[in-house]
Amino acid sequence: MNNDLPAIEVKNLTVSYGPVPALLDVSLAIEPGQLVGIIGPNGSGKSTLIKSLLGFVKPDFGEVLLFGEDAEKAKGRVAYVPQRGSVDWDFPVTVREVALMGRYGKRPWWRDLSNEDREIADYALEQVRMADYRNRQIGQLSGGQQQRVFMARAIAQGGDVLLLDEPFAGVDAATEKAILDVLESTRETGRTLVVVHHDLATASEYFDSLVLLKQRLFAYGAPEQVLHPELLSEVYEGTLRIFANLHNRSTGGQD
Ligand SMILES: Nc1ncnc2c1ncn2[C@@H]1O[C@H](COP(=O)(O)OP(=O)(O)OP(=O)(O)O)[C@@H](O)[C@H]1O
Ligand SMILES: [Mg+2]
């Protein structure tokens, strides 16, 4: 692995599903070992950016590089936790089997999962505090528990880049803390994390830097720069007062 290269490089990325682009001319680079949050209103292209990093959607224009390689080629180095609601939870599979799915791509097709694979999957379940549920059907868990199991799958996969689409959506404070701990300990191993996040109040606390999207890249940088009231009111339209308070909080009133 060439460590001089950014973990993620997005160059002039334009993606559209129909006549209106979901992403327009987005460029950014993320250095390895960063925990980066993506913020922006509903429909602003956050999930589309994540899917572009995965090579799931084809750009109309521009490119996505992971460690200097085309996203398509670098697929094996990326683990992904999808946005909730995009997964069929009736699928008859246990918690442990879901975590083990993270290991399938790691071995040749003719080889069975090894004891090491099982240990890695079990350890990932412990990290998200779901080991006690390992024999439960995934459909029989609460939403927050399912979310944690999907994180375990991504951790077990062990890529250099971890992409999470709203991992904190609809989880209680304890689960949020558990997920944040896992994100931080994953960053400590030198991996790069990109996380779609909705809660602006916690964004500056959780992330090293933030990407503010609404079709275009409005801002990318340190949280206190990105969470600027003017910028936010332009992107989120007319909710300036709330953001002014947030900004005061994140800068301690210094501006
Ligand atoms: N498969 C698809 N087919 C057609 N349009 C799509 C598709 N996926 C997303 N879009 C559109 O592209 C735009 C960006 O969607 P995207 O899912 O990336 O937004 P988002 O920022 O993740 O929103 P949310 O906060 O609601 O998850 C939206 O206008 C959406 O309607
Ligand atoms: Mg989304």
PDB file of N, CA and C in Angstrom, residues 39-41 198-201 203 212 223-224 226-251 255:
ATOM      1  N   ILE A  39     -22.513  15.415   6.023  1.00  0.00           N
ATOM      2  CA  ILE A  39     -23.786  15.996   6.426  1.00  0.00           C
ATOM      3  C   ILE A  39     -24.452  16.682   5.233  1.00  0.00           C
ATOM      4  N   GLY A  40     -25.741  16.905   5.372  1.00  0.00           N
ATOM      5  CA  GLY A  40     -26.516  17.538   4.311  1.00  0.00           C
ATOM      6  C   GLY A  40     -27.960  17.101   4.455  1.00  0.00           C
ATOM      7  N   PRO A  41     -28.901  17.895   3.920  1.00  0.00           N
ATOM      8  CA  PRO A  41     -30.319  17.545   4.086  1.00  0.00           C
ATOM      9  C   PRO A  41     -30.708  16.267   3.345  1.00  0.00           C
ATOM     10  N   HIS A 198     -26.648  12.656  10.613  1.00  0.00           N
ATOM     11  CA  HIS A 198     -27.721  13.642  10.513  1.00  0.00           C
ATOM     12  C   HIS A 198     -27.708  14.687  11.605  1.00  0.00           C
ATOM     13  N   ASP A 199     -27.121  14.342  12.731  1.00  0.00           N
ATOM     14  CA  ASP A 199     -27.262  15.199  13.893  1.00  0.00           C
ATOM     15  C   ASP A 199     -26.142  16.241  13.944  1.00  0.00           C
ATOM     16  N   LEU A 200     -26.477  17.474  13.587  1.00  0.00           N
ATOM     17  CA  LEU A 200     -25.459  18.526  13.540  1.00  0.00           C
ATOM     18  C   LEU A 200     -24.940  18.852  14.938  1.00  0.00           C
ATOM     19  N   ALA A 201     -25.753  18.597  15.959  1.00  0.00           N
ATOM     20  CA  ALA A 201     -25.339  18.938  17.329  1.00  0.00           C
ATOM     21  C   ALA A 201     -24.141  18.109  17.783  1.00  0.00           C
ATOM     22  N   ALA A 203     -22.038  16.543  15.465  1.00  0.00           N
ATOM     23  CA  ALA A 203     -21.103  16.372  14.341  1.00  0.00           C
ATOM     24  C   ALA A 203     -19.685  16.838  14.672  1.00  0.00           C
ATOM     25  N   LEU A 212     -19.932  18.858   3.746  1.00  0.00           N
ATOM     26  CA  LEU A 212     -21.302  19.384   3.669  1.00  0.00           C
ATOM     27  C   LEU A 212     -21.752  19.331   2.216  1.00  0.00           C
ATOM     28  N   PRO A 223     -14.656  20.717  11.474  1.00  0.00           N
ATOM     29  CA  PRO A 223     -16.065  20.897  11.823  1.00  0.00           C
ATOM     30  C   PRO A 223     -16.446  22.349  12.110  1.00  0.00           C
ATOM     31  N   GLU A 224     -15.581  23.097  12.813  1.00  0.00           N
ATOM     32  CA  GLU A 224     -15.979  24.469  13.164  1.00  0.00           C
ATOM     33  C   GLU A 224     -16.065  25.373  11.934  1.00  0.00           C
ATOM     34  N   VAL A 226     -16.992  24.128   8.850  1.00  0.00           N
ATOM     35  CA  VAL A 226     -18.120  23.635   8.048  1.00  0.00           C
ATOM     36  C   VAL A 226     -19.458  23.981   8.709  1.00  0.00           C
ATOM     37  N   LEU A 227     -19.492  23.933  10.040  1.00  0.00           N
ATOM     38  CA  LEU A 227     -20.740  24.226  10.759  1.00  0.00           C
ATOM     39  C   LEU A 227     -20.906  25.736  10.929  1.00  0.00           C
ATOM     40  N   HIS A 228     -20.692  26.446   9.880  1.00  0.00           N
ATOM     41  CA  HIS A 228     -20.806  27.894   9.931  1.00  0.00           C
ATOM     42  C   HIS A 228     -22.256  28.282   9.637  1.00  0.00           C
ATOM     43  N   PRO A 229     -22.856  29.169  10.457  1.00  0.00           N
ATOM     44  CA  PRO A 229     -24.282  29.443  10.310  1.00  0.00           C
ATOM     45  C   PRO A 229     -24.711  29.850   8.898  1.00  0.00           C
ATOM     46  N   GLU A 230     -23.915  30.694   8.254  1.00  0.00           N
ATOM     47  CA  GLU A 230     -24.317  31.145   6.916  1.00  0.00           C
ATOM     48  C   GLU A 230     -24.342  30.007   5.918  1.00  0.00           C
ATOM     49  N   LEU A 231     -23.335  29.194   6.024  1.00  0.00           N
ATOM     50  CA  LEU A 231     -23.222  28.041   5.132  1.00  0.00           C
ATOM     51  C   LEU A 231     -24.385  27.077   5.373  1.00  0.00           C
ATOM     52  N   LEU A 232     -24.661  26.852   6.642  1.00  0.00           N
ATOM     53  CA  LEU A 232     -25.706  25.897   6.995  1.00  0.00           C
ATOM     54  C   LEU A 232     -27.084  26.412   6.602  1.00  0.00           C
ATOM     55  N   SER A 233     -27.306  27.718   6.785  1.00  0.00           N
ATOM     56  CA  SER A 233     -28.640  28.218   6.443  1.00  0.00           C
ATOM     57  C   SER A 233     -28.828  28.192   4.933  1.00  0.00           C
ATOM     58  N   GLU A 234     -27.753  28.323   4.189  1.00  0.00           N
ATOM     59  CA  GLU A 234     -27.860  28.218   2.739  1.00  0.00           C
ATOM     60  C   GLU A 234     -28.211  26.787   2.324  1.00  0.00           C
ATOM     61  N   VAL A 235     -27.594  25.845   2.988  1.00  0.00           N
ATOM     62  CA  VAL A 235     -27.806  24.448   2.610  1.00  0.00           C
ATOM     63  C   VAL A 235     -29.121  23.904   3.190  1.00  0.00           C
ATOM     64  N   TYR A 236     -29.409  24.245   4.421  1.00  0.00           N
ATOM     65  CA  TYR A 236     -30.600  23.711   5.084  1.00  0.00           C
ATOM     66  C   TYR A 236     -31.804  24.651   4.984  1.00  0.00           C
ATOM     67  N   GLU A 237     -31.617  25.825   4.452  1.00  0.00           N
ATOM     68  CA  GLU A 237     -32.679  26.782   4.165  1.00  0.00           C
ATOM     69  C   GLU A 237     -33.501  27.221   5.378  1.00  0.00           C
ATOM     70  N   GLY A 238     -33.168  28.397   5.878  1.00  0.00           N
ATOM     71  CA  GLY A 238     -34.045  29.067   6.824  1.00  0.00           C
ATOM     72  C   GLY A 238     -34.085  28.539   8.239  1.00  0.00           C
ATOM     73  N   THR A 239     -33.056  27.846   8.681  1.00  0.00           N
ATOM     74  CA  THR A 239     -33.065  27.378  10.072  1.00  0.00           C
ATOM     75  C   THR A 239     -31.880  27.989  10.805  1.00  0.00           C
ATOM     76  N   LEU A 240     -31.642  29.243  10.476  1.00  0.00           N
ATOM     77  CA  LEU A 240     -30.433  29.924  10.918  1.00  0.00           C
ATOM     78  C   LEU A 240     -30.264  29.971  12.435  1.00  0.00           C
ATOM     79  N   ARG A 241     -31.365  30.200  13.133  1.00  0.00           N
ATOM     80  CA  ARG A 241     -31.261  30.415  14.569  1.00  0.00           C
ATOM     81  C   ARG A 241     -30.684  29.191  15.283  1.00  0.00           C
ATOM     82  N   ILE A 242     -31.209  28.040  14.921  1.00  0.00           N
ATOM     83  CA  ILE A 242     -30.727  26.798  15.538  1.00  0.00           C
ATOM     84  C   ILE A 242     -29.244  26.644  15.259  1.00  0.00           C
ATOM     85  N   PHE A 243     -28.852  26.935  14.027  1.00  0.00           N
ATOM     86  CA  PHE A 243     -27.459  26.742  13.662  1.00  0.00           C
ATOM     87  C   PHE A 243     -26.550  27.757  14.334  1.00  0.00           C
ATOM     88  N   ALA A 244     -27.078  28.951  14.535  1.00  0.00           N
ATOM     89  CA  ALA A 244     -26.281  29.965  15.233  1.00  0.00           C
ATOM     90  C   ALA A 244     -25.944  29.455  16.627  1.00  0.00           C
ATOM     91  N   ASN A 245     -26.932  28.845  17.276  1.00  0.00           N
ATOM     92  CA  ASN A 245     -26.670  28.285  18.601  1.00  0.00           C
ATOM     93  C   ASN A 245     -25.625  27.187  18.557  1.00  0.00           C
ATOM     94  N   LEU A 246     -25.774  26.333  17.552  1.00  0.00           N
ATOM     95  CA  LEU A 246     -24.833  25.234  17.391  1.00  0.00           C
ATOM     96  C   LEU A 246     -23.431  25.762  17.212  1.00  0.00           C
ATOM     97  N   HIS A 247     -23.339  26.795  16.379  1.00  0.00           N
ATOM     98  CA  HIS A 247     -22.036  27.340  16.056  1.00  0.00           C
ATOM     99  C   HIS A 247     -21.387  27.901  17.312  1.00  0.00           C
ATOM    100  N   ASN A 248     -22.193  28.606  18.096  1.00  0.00           N
ATOM    101  CA  ASN A 248     -21.664  29.163  19.340  1.00  0.00           C
ATOM    102  C   ASN A 248     -21.130  28.064  20.230  1.00  0.00           C
ATOM    103  N   ARG A 249     -21.875  26.960  20.222  1.00  0.00           N
ATOM    104  CA  ARG A 249     -21.445  25.859  21.061  1.00  0.00           C
ATOM    105  C   ARG A 249     -20.117  25.269  20.560  1.00  0.00           C
ATOM    106  N   SER A 250     -20.022  25.104  19.218  1.00  0.00           N
ATOM    107  CA  SER A 250     -18.827  24.430  18.707  1.00  0.00           C
ATOM    108  C   SER A 250     -17.591  25.330  18.749  1.00  0.00           C
ATOM    109  N   THR A 251     -17.803  26.640  18.765  1.00  0.00           N
ATOM    110  CA  THR A 251     -16.635  27.534  18.801  1.00  0.00           C
ATOM    111  C   THR A 251     -16.457  28.158  20.173  1.00  0.00           C
ATOM    112  N   ASP A 255     -15.734  33.784  17.448  1.00  0.00           N
ATOM    113  CA  ASP A 255     -15.873  33.749  16.002  1.00  0.00           C
ATOM    114  C   ASP A 255     -15.123  34.922  15.370  1.00  0.00           C
TER     115      ASP A 255
END
